[in-house]
Short mmCIF file of C-alpha atoms in Angstrom, two decimals:
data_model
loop_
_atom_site.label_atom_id
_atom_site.label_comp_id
_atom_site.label_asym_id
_atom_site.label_seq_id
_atom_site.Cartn_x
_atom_site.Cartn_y
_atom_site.Cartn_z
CA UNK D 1 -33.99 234.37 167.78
CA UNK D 2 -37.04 231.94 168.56
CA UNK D 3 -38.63 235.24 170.81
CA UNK D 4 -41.23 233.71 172.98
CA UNK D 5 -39.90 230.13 172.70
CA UNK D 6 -39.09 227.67 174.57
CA UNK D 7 -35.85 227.10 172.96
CA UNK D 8 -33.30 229.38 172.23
CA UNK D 9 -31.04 228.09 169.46
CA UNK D 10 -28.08 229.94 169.91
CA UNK D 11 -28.20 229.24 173.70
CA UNK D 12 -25.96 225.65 173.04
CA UNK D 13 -23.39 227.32 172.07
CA UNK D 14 -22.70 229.68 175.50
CA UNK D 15 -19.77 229.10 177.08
CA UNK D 16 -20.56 228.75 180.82
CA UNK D 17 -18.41 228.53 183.59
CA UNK D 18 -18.29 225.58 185.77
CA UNK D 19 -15.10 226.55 187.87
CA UNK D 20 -14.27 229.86 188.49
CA UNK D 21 -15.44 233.06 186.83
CA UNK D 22 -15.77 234.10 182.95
CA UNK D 23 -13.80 237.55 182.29
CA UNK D 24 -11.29 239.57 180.33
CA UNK D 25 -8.23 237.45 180.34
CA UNK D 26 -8.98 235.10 183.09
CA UNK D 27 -9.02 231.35 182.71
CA UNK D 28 -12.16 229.43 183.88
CA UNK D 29 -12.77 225.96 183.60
CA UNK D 30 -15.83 226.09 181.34
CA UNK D 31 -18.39 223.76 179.93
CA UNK D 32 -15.74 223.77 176.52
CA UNK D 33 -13.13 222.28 178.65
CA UNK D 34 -14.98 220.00 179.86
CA UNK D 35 -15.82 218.23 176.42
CA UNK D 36 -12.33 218.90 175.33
CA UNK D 37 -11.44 217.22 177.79
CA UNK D 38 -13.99 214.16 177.25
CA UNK D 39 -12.59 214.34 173.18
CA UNK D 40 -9.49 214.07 174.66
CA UNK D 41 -10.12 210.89 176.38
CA UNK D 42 -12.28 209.62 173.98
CA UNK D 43 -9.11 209.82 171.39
CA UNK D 44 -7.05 208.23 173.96
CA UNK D 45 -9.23 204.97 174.45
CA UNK D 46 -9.82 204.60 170.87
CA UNK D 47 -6.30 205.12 170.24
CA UNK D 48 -5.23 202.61 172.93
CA UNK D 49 -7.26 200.05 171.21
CA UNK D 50 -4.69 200.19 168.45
CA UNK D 51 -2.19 199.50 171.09
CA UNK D 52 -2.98 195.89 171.14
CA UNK D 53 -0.09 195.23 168.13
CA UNK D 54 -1.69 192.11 166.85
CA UNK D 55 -0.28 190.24 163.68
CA UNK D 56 -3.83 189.87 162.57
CA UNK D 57 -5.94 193.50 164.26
CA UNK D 58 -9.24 192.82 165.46
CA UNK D 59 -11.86 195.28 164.86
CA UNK D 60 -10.80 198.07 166.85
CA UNK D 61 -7.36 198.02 165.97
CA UNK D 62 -7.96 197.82 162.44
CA UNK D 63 -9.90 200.94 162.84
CA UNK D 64 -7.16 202.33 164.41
CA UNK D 65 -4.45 201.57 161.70
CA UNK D 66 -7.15 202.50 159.28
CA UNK D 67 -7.24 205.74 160.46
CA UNK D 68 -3.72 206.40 160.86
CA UNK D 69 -3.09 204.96 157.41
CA UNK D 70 -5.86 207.30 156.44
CA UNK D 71 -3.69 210.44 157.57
CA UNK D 72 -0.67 208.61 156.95
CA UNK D 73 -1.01 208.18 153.62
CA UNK D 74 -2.82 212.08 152.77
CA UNK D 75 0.14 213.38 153.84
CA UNK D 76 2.65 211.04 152.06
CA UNK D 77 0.41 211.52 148.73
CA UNK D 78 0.53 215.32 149.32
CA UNK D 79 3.79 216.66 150.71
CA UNK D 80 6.14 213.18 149.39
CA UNK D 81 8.23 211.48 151.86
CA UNK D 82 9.12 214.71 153.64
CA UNK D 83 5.94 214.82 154.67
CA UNK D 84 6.88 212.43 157.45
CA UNK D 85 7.61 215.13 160.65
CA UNK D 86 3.77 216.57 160.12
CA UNK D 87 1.62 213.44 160.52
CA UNK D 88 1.99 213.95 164.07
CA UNK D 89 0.25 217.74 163.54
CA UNK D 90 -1.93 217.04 161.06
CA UNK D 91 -3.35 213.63 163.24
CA UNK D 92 -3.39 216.03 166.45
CA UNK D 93 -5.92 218.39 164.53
CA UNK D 94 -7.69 215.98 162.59
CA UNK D 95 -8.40 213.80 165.08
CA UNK D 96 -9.30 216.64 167.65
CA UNK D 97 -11.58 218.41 165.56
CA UNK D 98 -13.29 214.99 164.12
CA UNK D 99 -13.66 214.17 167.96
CA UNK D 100 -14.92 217.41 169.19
CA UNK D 101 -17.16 217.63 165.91
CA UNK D 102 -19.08 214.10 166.86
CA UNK D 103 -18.92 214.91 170.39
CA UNK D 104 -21.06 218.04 169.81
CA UNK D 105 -23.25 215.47 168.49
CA UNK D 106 -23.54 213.08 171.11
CA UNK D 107 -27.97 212.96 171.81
CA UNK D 108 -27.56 213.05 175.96
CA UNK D 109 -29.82 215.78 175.61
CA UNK D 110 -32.86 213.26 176.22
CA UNK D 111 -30.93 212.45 179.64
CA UNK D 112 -30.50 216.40 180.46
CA UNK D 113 -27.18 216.82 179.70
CA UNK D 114 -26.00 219.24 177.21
CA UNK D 115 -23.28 218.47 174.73
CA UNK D 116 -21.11 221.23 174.04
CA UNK D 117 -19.52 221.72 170.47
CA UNK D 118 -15.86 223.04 171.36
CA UNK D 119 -15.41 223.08 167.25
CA UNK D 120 -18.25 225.62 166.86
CA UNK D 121 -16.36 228.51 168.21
CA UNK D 122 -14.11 230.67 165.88
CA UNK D 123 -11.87 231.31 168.44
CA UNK D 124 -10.81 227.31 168.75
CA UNK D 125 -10.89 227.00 164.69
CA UNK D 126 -8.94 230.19 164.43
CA UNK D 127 -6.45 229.25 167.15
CA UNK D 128 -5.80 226.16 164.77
CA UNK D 129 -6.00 227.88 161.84
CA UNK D 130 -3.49 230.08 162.93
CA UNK D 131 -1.30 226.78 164.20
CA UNK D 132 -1.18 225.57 160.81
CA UNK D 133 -0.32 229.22 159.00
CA UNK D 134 2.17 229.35 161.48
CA UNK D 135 3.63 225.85 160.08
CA UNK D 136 3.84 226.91 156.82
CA UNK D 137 5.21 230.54 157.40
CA UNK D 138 8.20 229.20 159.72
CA UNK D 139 8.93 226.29 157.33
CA UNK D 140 8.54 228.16 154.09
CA UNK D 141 10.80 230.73 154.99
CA UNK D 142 13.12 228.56 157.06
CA UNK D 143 13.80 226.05 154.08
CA UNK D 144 13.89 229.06 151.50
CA UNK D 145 14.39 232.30 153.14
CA UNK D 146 13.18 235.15 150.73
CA UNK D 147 12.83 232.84 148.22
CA UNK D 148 9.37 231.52 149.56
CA UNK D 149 7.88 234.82 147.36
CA UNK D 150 8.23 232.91 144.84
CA UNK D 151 5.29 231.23 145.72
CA UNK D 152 2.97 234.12 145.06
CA UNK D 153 4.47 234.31 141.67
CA UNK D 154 3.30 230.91 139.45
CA UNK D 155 4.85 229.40 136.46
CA UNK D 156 4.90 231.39 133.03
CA UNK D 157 3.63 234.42 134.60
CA UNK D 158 4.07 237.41 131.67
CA UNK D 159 6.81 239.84 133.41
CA UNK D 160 4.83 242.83 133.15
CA UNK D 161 1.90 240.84 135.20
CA UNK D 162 4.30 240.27 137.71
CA UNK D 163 3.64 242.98 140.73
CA UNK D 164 -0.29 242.11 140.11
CA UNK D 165 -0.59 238.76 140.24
CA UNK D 166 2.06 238.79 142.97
CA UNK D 167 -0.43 240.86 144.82
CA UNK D 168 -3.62 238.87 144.09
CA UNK D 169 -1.26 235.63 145.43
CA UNK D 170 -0.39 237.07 148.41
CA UNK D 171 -3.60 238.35 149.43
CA UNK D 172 -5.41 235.21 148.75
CA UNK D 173 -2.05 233.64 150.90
CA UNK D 174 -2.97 235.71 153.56
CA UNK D 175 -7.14 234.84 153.29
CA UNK D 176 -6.41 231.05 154.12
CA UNK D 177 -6.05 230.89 157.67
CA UNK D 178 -9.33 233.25 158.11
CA UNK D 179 -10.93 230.79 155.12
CA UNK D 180 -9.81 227.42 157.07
CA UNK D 181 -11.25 229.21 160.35
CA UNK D 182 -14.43 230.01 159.22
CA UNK D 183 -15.28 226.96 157.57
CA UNK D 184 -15.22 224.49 160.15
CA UNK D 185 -16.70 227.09 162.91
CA UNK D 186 -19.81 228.05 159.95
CA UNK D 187 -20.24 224.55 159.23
CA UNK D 188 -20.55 223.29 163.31
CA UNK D 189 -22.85 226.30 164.06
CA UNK D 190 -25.41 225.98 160.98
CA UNK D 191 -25.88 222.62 161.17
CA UNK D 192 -26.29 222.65 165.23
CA UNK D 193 -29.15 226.12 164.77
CA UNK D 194 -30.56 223.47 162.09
CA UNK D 195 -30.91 220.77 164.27
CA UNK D 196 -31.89 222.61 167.32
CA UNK D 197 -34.67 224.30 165.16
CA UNK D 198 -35.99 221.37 163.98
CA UNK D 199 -36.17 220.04 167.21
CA UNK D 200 -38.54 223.24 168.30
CA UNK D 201 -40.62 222.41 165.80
CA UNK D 202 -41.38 219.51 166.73
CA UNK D 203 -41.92 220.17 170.56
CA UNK D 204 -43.64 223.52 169.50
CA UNK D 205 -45.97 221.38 167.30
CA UNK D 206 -46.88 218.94 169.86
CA UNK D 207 -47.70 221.52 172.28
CA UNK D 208 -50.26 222.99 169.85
CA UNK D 209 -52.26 220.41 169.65
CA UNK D 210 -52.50 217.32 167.11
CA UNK D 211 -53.46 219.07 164.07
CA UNK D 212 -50.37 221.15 164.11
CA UNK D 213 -48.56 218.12 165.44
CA UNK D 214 -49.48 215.90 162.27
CA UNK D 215 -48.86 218.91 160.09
CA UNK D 216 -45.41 220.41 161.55
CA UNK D 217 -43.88 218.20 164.29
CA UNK D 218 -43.83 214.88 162.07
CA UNK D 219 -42.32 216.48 158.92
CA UNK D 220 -39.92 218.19 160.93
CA UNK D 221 -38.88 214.95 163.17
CA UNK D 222 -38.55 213.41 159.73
CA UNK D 223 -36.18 216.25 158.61
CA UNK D 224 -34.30 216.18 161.69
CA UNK D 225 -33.70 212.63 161.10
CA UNK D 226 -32.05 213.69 157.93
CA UNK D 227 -30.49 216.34 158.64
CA UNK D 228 -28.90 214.33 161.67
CA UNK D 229 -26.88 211.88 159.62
CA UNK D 230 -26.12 214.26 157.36
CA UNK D 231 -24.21 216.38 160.35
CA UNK D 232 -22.35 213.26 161.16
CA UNK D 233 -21.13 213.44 157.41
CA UNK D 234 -20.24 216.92 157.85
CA UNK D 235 -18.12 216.23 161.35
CA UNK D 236 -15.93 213.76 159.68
CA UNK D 237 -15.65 215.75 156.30
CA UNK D 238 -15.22 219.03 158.03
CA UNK D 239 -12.18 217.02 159.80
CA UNK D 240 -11.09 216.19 156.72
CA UNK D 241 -11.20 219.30 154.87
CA UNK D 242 -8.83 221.16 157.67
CA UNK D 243 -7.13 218.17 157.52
CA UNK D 244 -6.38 218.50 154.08
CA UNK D 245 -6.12 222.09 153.50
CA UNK D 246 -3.47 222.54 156.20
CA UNK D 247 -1.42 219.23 154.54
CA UNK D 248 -1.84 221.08 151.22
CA UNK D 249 -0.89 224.42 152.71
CA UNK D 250 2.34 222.91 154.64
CA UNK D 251 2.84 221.15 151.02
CA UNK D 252 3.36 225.06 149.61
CA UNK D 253 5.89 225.57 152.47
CA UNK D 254 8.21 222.52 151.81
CA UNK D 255 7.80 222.18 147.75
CA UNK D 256 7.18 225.51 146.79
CA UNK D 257 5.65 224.72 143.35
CA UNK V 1 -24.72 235.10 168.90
CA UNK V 2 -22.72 233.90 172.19
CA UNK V 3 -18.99 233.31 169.47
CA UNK V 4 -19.08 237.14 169.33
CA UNK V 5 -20.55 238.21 172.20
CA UNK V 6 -18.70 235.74 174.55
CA UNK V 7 -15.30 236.49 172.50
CA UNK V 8 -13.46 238.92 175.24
CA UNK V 9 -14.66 237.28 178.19
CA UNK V 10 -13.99 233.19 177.01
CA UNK V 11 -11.08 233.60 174.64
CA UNK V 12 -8.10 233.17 177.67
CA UNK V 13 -9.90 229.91 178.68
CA UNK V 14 -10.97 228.64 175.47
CA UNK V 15 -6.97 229.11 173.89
CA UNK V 16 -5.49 228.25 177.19
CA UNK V 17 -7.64 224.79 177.22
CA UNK V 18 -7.21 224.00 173.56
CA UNK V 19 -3.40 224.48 173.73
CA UNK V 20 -3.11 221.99 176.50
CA UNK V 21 -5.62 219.69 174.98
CA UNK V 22 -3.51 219.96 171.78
CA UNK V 23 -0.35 219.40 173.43
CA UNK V 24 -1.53 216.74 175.37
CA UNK V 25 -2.70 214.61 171.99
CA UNK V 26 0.50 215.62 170.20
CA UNK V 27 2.89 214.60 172.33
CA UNK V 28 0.76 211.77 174.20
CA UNK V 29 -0.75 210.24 170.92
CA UNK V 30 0.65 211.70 168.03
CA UNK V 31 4.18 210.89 168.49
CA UNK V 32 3.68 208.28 171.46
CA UNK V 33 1.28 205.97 170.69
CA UNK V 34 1.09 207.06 166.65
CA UNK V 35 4.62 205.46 165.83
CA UNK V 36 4.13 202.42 167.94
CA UNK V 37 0.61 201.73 165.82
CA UNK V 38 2.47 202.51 162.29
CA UNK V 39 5.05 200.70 163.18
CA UNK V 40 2.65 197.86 163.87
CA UNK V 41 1.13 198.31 160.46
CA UNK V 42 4.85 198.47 158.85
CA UNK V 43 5.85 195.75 160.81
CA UNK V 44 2.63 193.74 159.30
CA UNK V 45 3.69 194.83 155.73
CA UNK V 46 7.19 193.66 155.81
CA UNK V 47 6.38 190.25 157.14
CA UNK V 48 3.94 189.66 154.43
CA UNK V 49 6.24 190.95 151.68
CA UNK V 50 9.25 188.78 153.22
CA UNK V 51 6.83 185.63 153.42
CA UNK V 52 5.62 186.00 149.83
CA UNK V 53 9.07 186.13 148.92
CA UNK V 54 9.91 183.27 150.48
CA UNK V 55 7.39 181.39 149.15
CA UNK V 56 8.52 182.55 145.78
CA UNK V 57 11.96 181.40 146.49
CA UNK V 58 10.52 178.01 147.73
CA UNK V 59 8.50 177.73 144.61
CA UNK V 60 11.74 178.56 142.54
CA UNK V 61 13.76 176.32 144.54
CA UNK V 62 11.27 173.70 143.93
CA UNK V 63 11.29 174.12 140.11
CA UNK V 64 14.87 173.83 140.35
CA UNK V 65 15.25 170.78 142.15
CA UNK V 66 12.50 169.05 139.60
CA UNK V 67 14.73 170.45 136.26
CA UNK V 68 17.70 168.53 137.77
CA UNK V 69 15.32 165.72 138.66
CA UNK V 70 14.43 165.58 135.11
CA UNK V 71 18.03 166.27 133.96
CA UNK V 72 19.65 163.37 136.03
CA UNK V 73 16.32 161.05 135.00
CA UNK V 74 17.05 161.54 131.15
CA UNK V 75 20.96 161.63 131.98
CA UNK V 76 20.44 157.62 133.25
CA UNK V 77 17.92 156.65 130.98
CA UNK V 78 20.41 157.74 127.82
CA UNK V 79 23.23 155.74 130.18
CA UNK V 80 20.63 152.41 130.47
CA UNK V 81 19.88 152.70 126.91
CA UNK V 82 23.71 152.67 125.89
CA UNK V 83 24.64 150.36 128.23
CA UNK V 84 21.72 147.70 126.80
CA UNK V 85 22.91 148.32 123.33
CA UNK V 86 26.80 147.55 124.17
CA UNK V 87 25.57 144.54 126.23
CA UNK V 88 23.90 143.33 123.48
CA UNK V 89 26.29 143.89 120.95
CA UNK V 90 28.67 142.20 123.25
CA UNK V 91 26.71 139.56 123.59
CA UNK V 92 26.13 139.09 119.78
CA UNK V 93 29.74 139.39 119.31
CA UNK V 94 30.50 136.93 122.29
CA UNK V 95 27.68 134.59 120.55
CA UNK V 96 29.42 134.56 117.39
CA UNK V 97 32.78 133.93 118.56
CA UNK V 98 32.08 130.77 120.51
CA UNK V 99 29.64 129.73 117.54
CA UNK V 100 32.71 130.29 115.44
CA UNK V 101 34.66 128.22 118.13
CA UNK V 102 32.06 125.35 117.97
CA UNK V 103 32.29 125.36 114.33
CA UNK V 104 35.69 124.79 114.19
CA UNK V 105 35.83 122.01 116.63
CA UNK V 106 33.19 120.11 114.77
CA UNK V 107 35.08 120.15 111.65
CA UNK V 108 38.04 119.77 113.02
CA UNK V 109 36.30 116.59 114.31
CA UNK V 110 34.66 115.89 110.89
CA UNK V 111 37.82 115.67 109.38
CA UNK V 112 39.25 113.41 111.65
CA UNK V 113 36.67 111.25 111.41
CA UNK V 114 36.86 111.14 107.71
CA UNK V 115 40.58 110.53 107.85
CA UNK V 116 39.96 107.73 110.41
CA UNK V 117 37.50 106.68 107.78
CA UNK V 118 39.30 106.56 104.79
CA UNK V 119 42.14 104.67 106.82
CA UNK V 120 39.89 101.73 107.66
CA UNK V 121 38.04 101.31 104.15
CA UNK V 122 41.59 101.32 102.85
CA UNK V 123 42.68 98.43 105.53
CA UNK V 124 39.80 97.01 104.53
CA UNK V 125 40.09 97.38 100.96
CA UNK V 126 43.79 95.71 101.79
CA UNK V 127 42.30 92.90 103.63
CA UNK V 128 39.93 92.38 101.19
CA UNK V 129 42.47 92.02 98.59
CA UNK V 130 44.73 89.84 100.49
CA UNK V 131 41.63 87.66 101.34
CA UNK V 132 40.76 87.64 97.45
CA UNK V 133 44.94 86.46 96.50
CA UNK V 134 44.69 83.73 98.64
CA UNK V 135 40.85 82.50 97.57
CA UNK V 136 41.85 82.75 94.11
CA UNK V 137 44.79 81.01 94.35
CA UNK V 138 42.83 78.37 96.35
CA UNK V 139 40.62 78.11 93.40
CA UNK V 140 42.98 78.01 90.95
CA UNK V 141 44.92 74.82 92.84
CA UNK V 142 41.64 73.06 92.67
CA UNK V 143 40.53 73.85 89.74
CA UNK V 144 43.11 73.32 87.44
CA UNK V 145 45.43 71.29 89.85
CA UNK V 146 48.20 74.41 89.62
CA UNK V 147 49.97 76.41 91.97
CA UNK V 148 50.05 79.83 91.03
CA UNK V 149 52.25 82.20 92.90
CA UNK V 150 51.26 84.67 94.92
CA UNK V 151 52.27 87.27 92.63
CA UNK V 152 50.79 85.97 89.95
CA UNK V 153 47.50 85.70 91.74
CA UNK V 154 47.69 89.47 93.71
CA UNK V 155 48.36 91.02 89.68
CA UNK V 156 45.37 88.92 88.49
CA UNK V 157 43.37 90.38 91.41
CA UNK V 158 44.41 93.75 91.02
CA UNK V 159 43.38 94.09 87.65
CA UNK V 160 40.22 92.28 88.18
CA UNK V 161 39.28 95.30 91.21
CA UNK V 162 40.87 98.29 89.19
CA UNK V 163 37.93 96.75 86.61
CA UNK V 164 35.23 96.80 89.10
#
């Protein structure tokens, strides 16, 4: 893409060694350690300013509490009061993938340091995705052995429909964790190829002079401004959405119907 | 696209990372610091349900107290008002009693003083009539030179006074 430019939109999302050596099977520790690493102390801190157990929270630890209640109470709306066990689970990937999302975000690009999306890569969405299938296939058919094939077959089903719908169930079942992968890891790369197009625009535009400037590189700084807050919408609703999903598939597990 | 292209040679360090970032935030947050923050929040919740209730009982308590207030204030004003009304009667009654008393005293004293009355004006209806014998048998000696007995004289008197 961008052949002949000076910036090569896919290029952000490489994953490039910074200890030891990429290869078949090997661990390195790469540029998407690294900013898991920095999402993973950025969660701490915030989450340590909830620590402070006030009577009456200041503004960090109300954001704090707000947030928890926030997962707290998706899950307690969703699954019931059984729900309980997988607000740990469902916080540890919502508030990962929010982090890592807004992370990828961070504009330290004008300092020459380049942000790294860890969320953008289908093998970290898929490796959750699978997480949460997981979840639901042990608990489903720990809590009600074979009878968790009931789920593929809903309420006031005709008998002779049966074996088909069963079949159309199970194979959408079986699309979800793909579906919940894909989603986030679409979402994180589009909008960052947006952005990082825009952003040629407008450097390409400058460099051709002011005409082209005016025309292109203003419109598209404009854009990009857009665009922008509108990715910082999609971090916390893509969050959300996995967030959600994986309550609402865990929800299947323990309920059933 | 470096996801695909980068898949065979990144995955082992990408899964191996995100499993230990993962498990670091579940068990370091998510079920350290995560209960302590709820249970903040909870903590929060029950103090402000157990301080409206209190108030609530306060205010209840308070309404109590003023209905007995009220009872026990009506209670003694129905006791003042009864007690005024027997004092009074009992002091009418009282009143007429020793008015009664009085009035029998002063007639008792009326009478006596009648009868004490009557007893003189009949002494001195007696002296009168002795006094009247003996002048008119005075002037009956001069007059006519006679002595007239004393009977004679007291019969002539009487029936002159029995005329008036």
């Amino acid at each position: 893409m961008a052949e002949g430019g000076a910036v090569d939109p896919m290029h952000q999302f490489e994953v490039q060694p910074i200890f030891g050596t990429l290869g078949e099977g090997s661990f390195a520790f790469t540029n998407s350690t690294l900013w898991m690493l920095i999402a993973l102390a950025a969660l701490w801190i915030f989450m340590l300013g909830g620590m402070r157990r006030e009577l009456v929270p200041g503004r960090w630890q109300l954001a704090v509490e707000g947030i928890t209640g926030f997962v707290d109470n998706m899950i307690s709306t969703t699954i019931g009061p059984e729900g309980k066990k997988y607000v740990p689970y469902i916080f540890t990937i919502f508030m990962f993938i929010l982090f890592a999302n807004l992370l990828g975000l961070v504009p330290i690009g004008i300092v020459g340091g380049h942000p790294f999306t860890v969320t953008s890569h289908f093998v970290i969405t898929g490796m959750m995705a699978i997480m949460s299938f997981s979840i639901v296939l042990i608990v489903g058919f720990w809590r009600h052995k074979l009878k968790f094939f009931t789920l593929f077959i809903p309420h006031g089903t005709p008998a002779p429909m049966i074996p088909l719908i069963f079949f159309i169930e199970l194979f959408s079942f079986l699309v979800r964790p793909f579906s919940l992968a894909l989603r986030l890891f679409i979402a994180m790369t589009a909008g960052h190829i947006l952005l990082k197009l825009f952003g040629s625009f407008v450097i390409d535009g400058i460099n051709a002079g002011w005409t082209y400037g005016l025309i292109v590189a203003v419109p598209s700084f404009a854009l990009m401004l857009f665009v922008s807050a509108l990715e910082i919408l999609v971090c916390a609703i893509q969050a959300y959405v996995f967030a959600l999903l994986s309550t609402l598939y865990i929800n299947d597990a323990v309920n059933l119907h | 696209m470096p996801q695909i292209d980068q898949v065979l040679v990144s995955y082992a360090s990408q899964i191996g990372a995100l499993l230990v970032v993962l498990a670091i935030i579940y068990f370091g947050i998510a079920r350290a610091i995560l209960p302590k923050v709820q249970g903040t929040v909870d903590a929060r919740a029950k103090r402000i349900t157990d301080d409206v209730a209190a108030a609530d009982a306060a205010h209840e308590k308070a309404d109590e107290i003023e209905e007995t207030y009220r009872t026990q204030i009506n209670e003694a004003r129905a006791n003042a008002n009864s007690v005024t009304v027997e004092a009074k009667s009992q002091a009418s009654a009282d009143t007429e009693k020793r008015l009664a008393a009085a009035d029998e005293k002063l007639d008792a004293k009326l009478a006596e003083a009648e009868a004490s009355l009557a007893k003189s004006r009949a002494a001195a209806l007696a002296e009168i009539e002795s006094v009247a014998v003996e002048a008119a048998r005075d002037i009956v000696a001069r007059i006519s030179g006679r002595d007239v007995t004393a009977a004679e004289a007291e019969a002539a008197v009487k029936a002159e006074m029995a005329h008036g």
